[in-house]
PDB file of C-alpha atoms in Angstrom:
ATOM      1  CA  UNK A  57     -13.057 -25.655   1.562  1.00 73.00           C
ATOM      2  CA  UNK A  58     -12.311 -27.158   3.843  1.00 83.00           C
ATOM      3  CA  UNK A  59      -8.460 -26.882   4.021  1.00 79.00           C
ATOM      4  CA  UNK A  60      -9.176 -23.248   4.100  1.00 78.00           C
ATOM      5  CA  UNK A  61     -11.336 -22.933   6.933  1.00 84.00           C
ATOM      6  CA  UNK A  62      -8.418 -25.450   9.087  1.00 86.00           C
ATOM      7  CA  UNK A  63      -6.085 -22.991   7.964  1.00 82.00           C
ATOM      8  CA  UNK A  64      -8.079 -19.780   8.625  1.00 81.00           C
ATOM      9  CA  UNK A  65      -8.514 -21.524  11.692  1.00 87.00           C
ATOM     10  CA  UNK A  66      -4.845 -22.678  12.725  1.00 87.00           C
ATOM     11  CA  UNK A  67      -4.460 -18.995  12.111  1.00 86.00           C
ATOM     12  CA  UNK A  68      -6.322 -17.608  13.973  1.00 88.00           C
ATOM     13  CA  UNK A  69      -5.373 -19.685  17.640  1.00 90.00           C
ATOM     14  CA  UNK A  70      -1.493 -19.086  16.373  1.00 89.00           C
ATOM     15  CA  UNK A  71      -3.128 -15.015  16.837  1.00 88.00           C
ATOM     16  CA  UNK A  72      -5.459 -15.529  19.566  1.00 89.00           C
ATOM     17  CA  UNK A  73      -2.602 -17.122  21.448  1.00 89.00           C
ATOM     18  CA  UNK A  74       0.459 -14.458  21.160  1.00 88.00           C
ATOM     19  CA  UNK A  75      -1.682 -11.590  20.630  1.00 85.00           C
ATOM     20  CA  UNK A  76      -2.091 -12.793  24.343  1.00 85.00           C
ATOM     21  CA  UNK A  77       0.944 -12.621  24.272  1.00 86.00           C
ATOM     22  CA  UNK A  78       1.737  -9.056  23.587  1.00 85.00           C
ATOM     23  CA  UNK A  79      -1.198  -7.667  25.259  1.00 85.00           C
ATOM     24  CA  UNK A  80       0.222  -8.755  27.967  1.00 86.00           C
ATOM     25  CA  UNK A  81       3.784  -8.089  28.013  1.00 87.00           C
ATOM     26  CA  UNK A  82       3.638  -5.320  24.832  1.00 86.00           C
ATOM     27  CA  UNK A  83       5.890  -5.599  21.571  1.00 86.00           C
ATOM     28  CA  UNK A  84       9.081  -6.769  21.831  1.00 88.00           C
ATOM     29  CA  UNK A  85      11.140  -4.063  21.056  1.00 84.00           C
ATOM     30  CA  UNK A  86      14.917  -4.645  18.641  1.00 84.00           C
ATOM     31  CA  UNK A  87      14.794  -0.999  17.132  1.00 78.00           C
ATOM     32  CA  UNK A  88      17.834   0.814  19.604  1.00 74.00           C
ATOM     33  CA  UNK A  89      21.156  -0.396  21.302  1.00 74.00           C
ATOM     34  CA  UNK A  90      20.074   3.471  23.917  1.00 75.00           C
ATOM     35  CA  UNK A  91      17.161   0.924  25.603  1.00 78.00           C
ATOM     36  CA  UNK A  92      16.535  -2.333  27.161  1.00 79.00           C
ATOM     37  CA  UNK A  93      16.286  -5.190  23.893  1.00 81.00           C
ATOM     38  CA  UNK A  94      13.573  -7.924  24.778  1.00 84.00           C
ATOM     39  CA  UNK A  95      14.652 -11.161  25.181  1.00 85.00           C
ATOM     40  CA  UNK A  96      15.579 -12.566  21.841  1.00 87.00           C
ATOM     41  CA  UNK A  97      12.770 -15.606  21.734  1.00 88.00           C
ATOM     42  CA  UNK A  98      10.091 -12.677  21.282  1.00 87.00           C
ATOM     43  CA  UNK A  99      11.707 -12.020  17.804  1.00 89.00           C
ATOM     44  CA  UNK A 100       9.552 -14.487  15.800  1.00 90.00           C
ATOM     45  CA  UNK A 101       6.199 -12.887  17.761  1.00 89.00           C
ATOM     46  CA  UNK A 102       7.249  -9.332  16.541  1.00 88.00           C
ATOM     47  CA  UNK A 103       8.249 -10.299  12.933  1.00 90.00           C
ATOM     48  CA  UNK A 104       4.743 -12.395  12.836  1.00 91.00           C
ATOM     49  CA  UNK A 105       3.131  -9.110  13.452  1.00 91.00           C
ATOM     50  CA  UNK A 106       5.132  -7.503  10.433  1.00 91.00           C
ATOM     51  CA  UNK A 107       2.052  -7.449   8.279  1.00 93.00           C
ATOM     52  CA  UNK A 108       0.082  -5.851  10.547  1.00 91.00           C
ATOM     53  CA  UNK A 109       2.946  -3.619  10.878  1.00 89.00           C
ATOM     54  CA  UNK A 110       2.694  -2.744   7.833  1.00 90.00           C
ATOM     55  CA  UNK A 111      -0.470  -2.742   6.805  1.00 91.00           C
ATOM     56  CA  UNK A 112      -1.105   0.393   9.652  1.00 88.00           C
ATOM     57  CA  UNK A 113       1.559   2.311   8.948  1.00 85.00           C
ATOM     58  CA  UNK A 114       0.552   2.126   5.455  1.00 87.00           C
ATOM     59  CA  UNK A 115      -2.657   3.502   6.938  1.00 84.00           C
ATOM     60  CA  UNK A 116      -1.142   6.147   9.545  1.00 81.00           C
ATOM     61  CA  UNK A 117      -2.744   4.398  11.986  1.00 80.00           C
ATOM     62  CA  UNK A 118       0.249   3.179  14.207  1.00 80.00           C
ATOM     63  CA  UNK A 119       3.807   3.456  15.692  1.00 72.00           C
ATOM     64  CA  UNK A 120       5.826   5.721  16.618  1.00 63.00           C
ATOM     65  CA  UNK A 121       4.808   9.871  17.801  1.00 60.00           C
ATOM     66  CA  UNK A 122       2.770  10.292  15.430  1.00 67.00           C
ATOM     67  CA  UNK A 123      -0.081   8.378  16.255  1.00 71.00           C
ATOM     68  CA  UNK A 124       0.832   6.211  19.627  1.00 71.00           C
ATOM     69  CA  UNK A 125      -3.083   3.761  18.279  1.00 76.00           C
ATOM     70  CA  UNK A 126      -1.315   0.805  18.339  1.00 81.00           C
ATOM     71  CA  UNK A 127       2.317   1.043  19.438  1.00 79.00           C
ATOM     72  CA  UNK A 128       2.892   3.933  21.185  1.00 76.00           C
ATOM     73  CA  UNK A 129       6.394   6.069  21.316  1.00 75.00           C
ATOM     74  CA  UNK A 130       7.755   4.377  24.384  1.00 81.00           C
ATOM     75  CA  UNK A 131       9.311   1.244  25.205  1.00 83.00           C
ATOM     76  CA  UNK A 132       9.963  -0.238  28.865  1.00 84.00           C
ATOM     77  CA  UNK A 133      11.776  -2.742  29.317  1.00 85.00           C
ATOM     78  CA  UNK A 134      12.598  -3.809  26.084  1.00 86.00           C
ATOM     79  CA  UNK A 135       8.550  -3.297  25.120  1.00 85.00           C
ATOM     80  CA  UNK A 136       6.450  -1.695  23.847  1.00 86.00           C
ATOM     81  CA  UNK A 137       3.310  -1.047  26.128  1.00 85.00           C
ATOM     82  CA  UNK A 138      -0.059  -1.643  24.525  1.00 84.00           C
ATOM     83  CA  UNK A 139      -3.704  -1.419  25.273  1.00 82.00           C
ATOM     84  CA  UNK A 140      -6.545  -3.212  24.504  1.00 86.00           C
ATOM     85  CA  UNK A 141      -8.008  -1.785  21.801  1.00 87.00           C
ATOM     86  CA  UNK A 142      -4.414  -1.857  19.880  1.00 85.00           C
ATOM     87  CA  UNK A 143      -3.677  -5.173  20.836  1.00 87.00           C
ATOM     88  CA  UNK A 144      -7.348  -5.970  19.411  1.00 89.00           C
ATOM     89  CA  UNK A 145      -6.379  -3.582  15.877  1.00 89.00           C
ATOM     90  CA  UNK A 146      -3.081  -5.240  15.157  1.00 90.00           C
ATOM     91  CA  UNK A 147      -4.435  -8.657  16.222  1.00 90.00           C
ATOM     92  CA  UNK A 148      -7.211  -8.089  13.477  1.00 91.00           C
ATOM     93  CA  UNK A 149      -5.272  -7.032  11.232  1.00 93.00           C
ATOM     94  CA  UNK A 150      -2.682  -9.200  11.764  1.00 92.00           C
ATOM     95  CA  UNK A 151      -5.515 -12.194  11.216  1.00 91.00           C
ATOM     96  CA  UNK A 152      -6.716 -10.933   8.131  1.00 92.00           C
ATOM     97  CA  UNK A 153      -3.004 -10.372   6.572  1.00 93.00           C
ATOM     98  CA  UNK A 154      -2.503 -13.619   7.146  1.00 90.00           C
ATOM     99  CA  UNK A 155      -5.777 -15.210   5.857  1.00 88.00           C
ATOM    100  CA  UNK A 156      -5.623 -13.069   2.568  1.00 91.00           C
ATOM    101  CA  UNK A 157      -1.867 -14.806   2.115  1.00 90.00           C
ATOM    102  CA  UNK A 158      -2.677 -18.082   3.113  1.00 86.00           C
ATOM    103  CA  UNK A 159      -5.560 -17.885   0.611  1.00 86.00           C
ATOM    104  CA  UNK A 160      -3.787 -16.265  -2.407  1.00 89.00           C
ATOM    105  CA  UNK A 161      -1.562 -18.675  -1.806  1.00 87.00           C
ATOM    106  CA  UNK A 162      -3.477 -22.006  -2.394  1.00 82.00           C
ATOM    107  CA  UNK A 163      -4.748 -20.494  -4.917  1.00 84.00           C
ATOM    108  CA  UNK A 164      -1.818 -20.411  -6.145  1.00 87.00           C
ATOM    109  CA  UNK A 165      -0.614 -24.046  -5.373  1.00 82.00           C
ATOM    110  CA  UNK A 166      -4.362 -25.031  -6.166  1.00 80.00           C
ATOM    111  CA  UNK A 167      -4.002 -24.390 -10.460  1.00 80.00           C
ATOM    112  CA  UNK A 168      -0.149 -25.409  -9.918  1.00 77.00           C
ATOM    113  CA  UNK A 169      -1.997 -28.781  -9.181  1.00 70.00           C
ATOM    114  CA  UNK A 170      -4.301 -28.508 -11.831  1.00 67.00           C
ATOM    115  CA  UNK A 171      -2.992 -31.703 -15.489  1.00 68.00           C
ATOM    116  CA  UNK A 172      -3.674 -28.947 -17.746  1.00 64.00           C
ATOM    117  CA  UNK A 173      -6.798 -29.308 -20.371  1.00 70.00           C
ATOM    118  CA  UNK A 174      -5.776 -31.439 -23.097  1.00 73.00           C
ATOM    119  CA  UNK A 175      -5.342 -29.789 -26.536  1.00 73.00           C
ATOM    120  CA  UNK A 176      -7.872 -29.559 -29.394  1.00 64.00           C
TER     121      UNK A 176
END
């Protein structure tokens, strides 16, 4: 249990740092050659937030012309501007996604480590 708390805290620290970067610079954009793209060093930031983007898109809260609550539909200087509310929604959703993924992987790994009970 202690290890899970440490992992969740580590994911939270990473999410806070990257969430601050997103709020300040905007979400990195790499989609079209018609507009400027973000710097390539920001690609890991975008990939790290992919689980939340997928969840929020499936819920209809993200991305594009129909609903710009989290990510708007325009790109400025290779970044999609974000409002504090949208950055908070993205950060919390992403943190929860990574915590659930970590918990699932930890449960799978801990079950594989236990020896099977002896056959009767």
